[in-house]
Coordinates of C-alpha atoms in Angstrom, one line a residue:
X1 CA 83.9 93.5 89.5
X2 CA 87.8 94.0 90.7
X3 CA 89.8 94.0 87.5
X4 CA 93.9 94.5 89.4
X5 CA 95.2 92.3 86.4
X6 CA 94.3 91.7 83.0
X7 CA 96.1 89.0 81.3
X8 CA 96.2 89.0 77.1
X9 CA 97.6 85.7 76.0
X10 CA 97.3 84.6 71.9
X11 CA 93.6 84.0 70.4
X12 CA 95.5 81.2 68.0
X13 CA 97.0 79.1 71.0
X14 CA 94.2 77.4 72.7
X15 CA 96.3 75.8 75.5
X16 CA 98.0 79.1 76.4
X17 CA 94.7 80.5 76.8
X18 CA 93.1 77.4 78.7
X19 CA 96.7 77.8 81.4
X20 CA 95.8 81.9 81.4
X21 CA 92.5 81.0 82.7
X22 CA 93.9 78.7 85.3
X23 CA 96.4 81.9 86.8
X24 CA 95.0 84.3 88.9
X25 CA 94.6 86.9 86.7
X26 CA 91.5 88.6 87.3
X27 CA 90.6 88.8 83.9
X28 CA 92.3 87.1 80.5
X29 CA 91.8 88.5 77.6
X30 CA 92.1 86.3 74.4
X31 CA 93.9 88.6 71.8
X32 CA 92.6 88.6 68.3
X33 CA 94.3 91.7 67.2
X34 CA 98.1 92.2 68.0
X35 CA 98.7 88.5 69.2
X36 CA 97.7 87.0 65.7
X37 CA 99.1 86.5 62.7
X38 CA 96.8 88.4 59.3
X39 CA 96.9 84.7 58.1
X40 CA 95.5 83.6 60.8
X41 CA 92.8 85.8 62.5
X42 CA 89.7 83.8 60.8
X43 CA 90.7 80.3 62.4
X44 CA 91.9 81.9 66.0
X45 CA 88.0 83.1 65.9
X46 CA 87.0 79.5 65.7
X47 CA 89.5 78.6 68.8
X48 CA 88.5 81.3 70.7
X49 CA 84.8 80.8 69.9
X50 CA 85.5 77.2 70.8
X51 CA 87.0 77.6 73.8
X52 CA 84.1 80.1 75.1
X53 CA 81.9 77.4 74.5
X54 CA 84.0 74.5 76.2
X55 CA 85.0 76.6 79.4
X56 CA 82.9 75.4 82.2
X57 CA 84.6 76.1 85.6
X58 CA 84.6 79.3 87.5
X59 CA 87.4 81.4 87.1
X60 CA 88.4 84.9 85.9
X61 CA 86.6 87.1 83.8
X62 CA 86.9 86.3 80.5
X63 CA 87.2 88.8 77.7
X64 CA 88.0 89.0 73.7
X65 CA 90.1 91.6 72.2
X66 CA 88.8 91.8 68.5
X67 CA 90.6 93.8 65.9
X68 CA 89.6 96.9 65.1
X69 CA 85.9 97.4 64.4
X70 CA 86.0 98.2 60.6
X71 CA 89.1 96.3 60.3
X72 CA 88.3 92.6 61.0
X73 CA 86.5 93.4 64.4
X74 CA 82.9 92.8 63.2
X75 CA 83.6 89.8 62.4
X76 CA 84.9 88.7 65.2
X77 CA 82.4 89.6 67.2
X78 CA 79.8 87.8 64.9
X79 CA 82.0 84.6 65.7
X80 CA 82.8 84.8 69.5
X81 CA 79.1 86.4 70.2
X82 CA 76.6 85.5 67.2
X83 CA 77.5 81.9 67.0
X84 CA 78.8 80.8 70.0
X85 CA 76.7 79.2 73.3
X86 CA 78.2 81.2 75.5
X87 CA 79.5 84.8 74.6
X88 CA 83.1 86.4 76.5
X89 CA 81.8 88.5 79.7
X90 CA 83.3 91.4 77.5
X91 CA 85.2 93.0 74.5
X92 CA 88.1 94.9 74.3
X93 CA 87.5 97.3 71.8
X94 CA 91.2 98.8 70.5
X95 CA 92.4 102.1 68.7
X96 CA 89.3 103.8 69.9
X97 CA 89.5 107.6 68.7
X98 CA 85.7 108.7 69.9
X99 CA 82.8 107.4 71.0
X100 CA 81.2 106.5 67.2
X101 CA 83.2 103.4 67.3
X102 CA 82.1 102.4 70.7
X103 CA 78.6 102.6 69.9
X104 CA 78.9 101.0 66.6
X105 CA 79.7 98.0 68.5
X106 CA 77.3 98.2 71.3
X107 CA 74.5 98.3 68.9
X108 CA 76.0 95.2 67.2
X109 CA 75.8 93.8 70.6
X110 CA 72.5 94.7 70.8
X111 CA 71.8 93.3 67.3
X112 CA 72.7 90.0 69.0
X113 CA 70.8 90.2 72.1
X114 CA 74.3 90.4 74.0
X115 CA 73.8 93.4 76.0
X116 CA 75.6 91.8 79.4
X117 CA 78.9 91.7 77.0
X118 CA 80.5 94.6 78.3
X119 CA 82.8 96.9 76.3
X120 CA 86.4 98.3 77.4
X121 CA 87.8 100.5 75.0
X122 CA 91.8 100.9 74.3
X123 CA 92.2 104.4 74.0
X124 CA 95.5 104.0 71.8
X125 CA 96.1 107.7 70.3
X126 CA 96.2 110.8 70.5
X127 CA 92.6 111.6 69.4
X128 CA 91.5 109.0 71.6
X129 CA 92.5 110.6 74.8
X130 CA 91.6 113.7 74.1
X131 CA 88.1 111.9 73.1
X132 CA 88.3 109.8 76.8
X133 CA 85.5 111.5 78.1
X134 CA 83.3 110.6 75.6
X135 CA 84.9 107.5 75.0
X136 CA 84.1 106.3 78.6
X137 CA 80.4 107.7 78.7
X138 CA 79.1 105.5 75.6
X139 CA 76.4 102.8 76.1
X140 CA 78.0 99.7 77.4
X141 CA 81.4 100.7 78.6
X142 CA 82.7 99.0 81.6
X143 CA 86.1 100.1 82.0
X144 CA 88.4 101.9 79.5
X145 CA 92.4 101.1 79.0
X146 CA 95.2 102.4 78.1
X147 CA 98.1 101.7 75.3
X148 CA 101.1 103.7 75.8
X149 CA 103.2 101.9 72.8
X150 CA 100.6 103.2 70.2
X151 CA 100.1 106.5 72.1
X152 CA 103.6 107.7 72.4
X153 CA 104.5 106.2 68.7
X154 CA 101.1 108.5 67.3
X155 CA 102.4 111.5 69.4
X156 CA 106.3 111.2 68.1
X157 CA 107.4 111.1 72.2
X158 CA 110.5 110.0 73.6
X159 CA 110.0 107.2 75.1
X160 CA 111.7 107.2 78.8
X161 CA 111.8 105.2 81.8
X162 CA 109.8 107.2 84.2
X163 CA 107.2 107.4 81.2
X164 CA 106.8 111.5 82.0
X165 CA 105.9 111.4 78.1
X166 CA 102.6 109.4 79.1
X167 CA 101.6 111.3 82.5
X168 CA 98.6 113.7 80.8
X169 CA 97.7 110.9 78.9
X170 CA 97.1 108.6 82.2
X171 CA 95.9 111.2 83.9
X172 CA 93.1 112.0 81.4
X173 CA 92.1 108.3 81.2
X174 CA 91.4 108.2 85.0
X175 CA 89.8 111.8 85.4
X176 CA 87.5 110.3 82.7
X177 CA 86.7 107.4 83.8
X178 CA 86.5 107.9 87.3
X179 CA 83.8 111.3 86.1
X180 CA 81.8 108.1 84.2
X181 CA 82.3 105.4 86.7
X182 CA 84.1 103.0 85.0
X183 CA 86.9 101.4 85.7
X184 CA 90.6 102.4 84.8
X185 CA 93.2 100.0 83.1
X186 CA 96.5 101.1 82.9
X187 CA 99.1 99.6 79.4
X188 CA 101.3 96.6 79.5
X189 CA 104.7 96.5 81.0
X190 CA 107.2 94.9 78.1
X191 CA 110.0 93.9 79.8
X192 CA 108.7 90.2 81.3
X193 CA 112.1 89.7 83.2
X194 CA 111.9 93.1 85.0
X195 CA 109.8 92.4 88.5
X196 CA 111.0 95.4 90.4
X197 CA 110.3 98.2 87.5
X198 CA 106.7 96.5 87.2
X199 CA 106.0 97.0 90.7
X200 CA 107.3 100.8 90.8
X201 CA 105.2 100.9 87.6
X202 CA 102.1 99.6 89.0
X203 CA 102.5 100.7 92.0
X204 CA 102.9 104.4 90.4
X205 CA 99.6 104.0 88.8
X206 CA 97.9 102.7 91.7
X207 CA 98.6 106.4 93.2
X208 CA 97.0 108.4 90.0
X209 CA 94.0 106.5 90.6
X210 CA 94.0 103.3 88.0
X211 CA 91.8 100.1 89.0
X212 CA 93.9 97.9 87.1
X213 CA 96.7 97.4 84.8
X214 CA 97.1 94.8 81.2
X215 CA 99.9 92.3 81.6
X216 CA 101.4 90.0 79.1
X217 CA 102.8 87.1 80.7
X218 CA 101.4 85.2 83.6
X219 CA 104.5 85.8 86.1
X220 CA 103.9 89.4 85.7
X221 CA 99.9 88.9 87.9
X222 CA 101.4 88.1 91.2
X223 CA 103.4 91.4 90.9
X224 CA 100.2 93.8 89.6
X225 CA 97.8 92.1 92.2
X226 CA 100.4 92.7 94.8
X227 CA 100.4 96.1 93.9
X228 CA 96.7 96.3 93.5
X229 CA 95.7 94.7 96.8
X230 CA 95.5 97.0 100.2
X231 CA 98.3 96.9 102.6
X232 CA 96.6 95.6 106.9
X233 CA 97.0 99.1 107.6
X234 CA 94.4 99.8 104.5
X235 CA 91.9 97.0 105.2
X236 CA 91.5 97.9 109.0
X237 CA 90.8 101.7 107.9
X238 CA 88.9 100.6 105.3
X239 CA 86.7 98.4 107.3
X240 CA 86.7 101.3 110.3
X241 CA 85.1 103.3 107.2
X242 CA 82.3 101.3 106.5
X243 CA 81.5 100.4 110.0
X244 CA 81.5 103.9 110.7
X245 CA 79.2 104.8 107.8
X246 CA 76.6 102.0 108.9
X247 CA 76.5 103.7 112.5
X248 CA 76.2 107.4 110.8
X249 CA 73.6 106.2 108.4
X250 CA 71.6 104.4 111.5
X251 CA 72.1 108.0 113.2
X252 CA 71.0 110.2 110.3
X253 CA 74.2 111.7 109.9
X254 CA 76.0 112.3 106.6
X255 CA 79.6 112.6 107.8
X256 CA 81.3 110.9 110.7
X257 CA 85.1 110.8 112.3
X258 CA 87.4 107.8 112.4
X259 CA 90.2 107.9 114.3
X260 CA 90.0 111.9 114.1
X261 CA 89.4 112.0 110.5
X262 CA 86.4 113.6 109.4
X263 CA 84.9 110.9 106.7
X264 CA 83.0 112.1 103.8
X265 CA 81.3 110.1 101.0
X266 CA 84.2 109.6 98.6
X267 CA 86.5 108.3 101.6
X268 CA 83.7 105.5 101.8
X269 CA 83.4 104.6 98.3
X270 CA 87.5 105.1 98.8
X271 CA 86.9 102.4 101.3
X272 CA 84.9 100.0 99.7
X273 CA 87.0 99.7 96.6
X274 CA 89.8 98.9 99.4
X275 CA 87.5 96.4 101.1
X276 CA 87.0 95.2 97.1
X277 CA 90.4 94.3 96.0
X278 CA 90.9 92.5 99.4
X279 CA 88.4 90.4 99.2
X280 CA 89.7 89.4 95.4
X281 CA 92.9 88.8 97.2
X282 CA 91.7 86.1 99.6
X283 CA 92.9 88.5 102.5
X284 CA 89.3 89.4 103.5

């Protein structure tokens, strides 16, 4: 599954979410944590249960951001998974500190014969990225994110605009990830109106290796998929790769050349996420 852009939109506002799932956001995620008012977290479960169960065209991956596990979160999964017809394709699991959490929740899952729901934790603070590795090994973990707002707040950081403050903490996220093989979501981007620091942003994290990035308004998914989608000059390598590894593979060979490059097994799997995104994009 190709997750460039992962919209949130409010778990109390059932017509926002019903226009998110119409964007092309490759995944929307209705929010019961952050988005939602204390007051009203136990009838946004009802909406969002309700509009799991109402949802009957094709469209983007759609996923449930509970609230904390021991803080609300149980219940929301006993509401948008236990009692519902048809359960989100997965949860966002936030302010994950280690895997305990994580597992806690996949053997509620379980519990409910929901094992398909996957999980993608928000690793949020700073025990949580040191804790990615284990965080992104635990039973039923898809893809793990990250929330720099939480992260830098927890670690008392200075907040600047070429986010040096957050670098080890991306960089951790991906390393473990990619050593667990799941996918890599990158924070939000707050300021909505901004389009050219979004794409520097995304773009930025493209080149340490992220799969994906969180957005939190529907004009910012045009700008992240952009970002997330390979350049012609990609696709035809890309496609050079894989028709070259067919011919290798045919041949017995375990490494092969295209266009003088010697080509090695993570420059194919280099070249099928490439070949992945475009064909998300239309393009291919």
């Amino acid at each position: 599954m190709v997750r460039r852009s992962l919209l949130y939109c409010p778990g109390d506002d059932r017509e926002m979410m019903e226009n998110a799932v119409a964007t092309d956001a490759d995944t929307v995620i209705f929010d019961l944590e952050d988005a939602v008012a204390p007051e009203a977290k136990p009838e946004a479960r009802r909406t969002v249960g309700s509009l799991l169960d109402d949802l009957d065209v094709p469209g983007p991956e759609r996923c449930v951001r509970i609230n904390p596990y021991d803080d609300g979160g149980r219940a929301d999964v006993e509401r948008v998974v236990g009692e519902g017809s048809t359960p989100p394709d997965s949860i966002v699991l936030p302010k994950v500190d280690g895997a305990a959490t994580v597992a806690a929740l996949a053997e509620h899952l379980e519990e409910l014969h929901a094992t398909d729901v996957e999980i993608i934790p928000l690793i949020e603070t700073a025990a949580g990225v040191i804790a990615a590795d284990e965080i992104a090994s635990a039973p039923g973990v898809d893809a793990v994110a990250y929330g720099d707002q939480d992260f830098t707040a927890d670690i008392g950081a200075t907040v600047t605009a070429d986010k040096t403050e957050s670098l080890y903490a991306r960089q951790r996220i991906v390393v473990a990830a990619a050593a667990a093989g799941v996918d890599a979501v990158d924070t939000v981007f707050t300021d909505i109106g901004d389009r050219d620091g979004l794409a520097e942003q995304a773009e930025f994290v493209v080149s340490l290796g992220f799969d994906g990035k969180l957005a939190i308004h529907p004009d910012q998914i045009p700008v992240i998929n952009d970002a997330f989608t390979p350049t012609d000059d990609q696709l035809e390598w890309a496609e050079k790769v894989l028709a070259g590894q067919e011919r290798a593979s045919a041949a017995g060979k375990g490494v092969f050349t295209v266009d003088g490059r010697m080509i090695d097994p993570p420059l194919v799997e280099r070249a099928r996420t490439f070949v992945e995104r475009a064909e998300a994009a239309g393009i291919r």
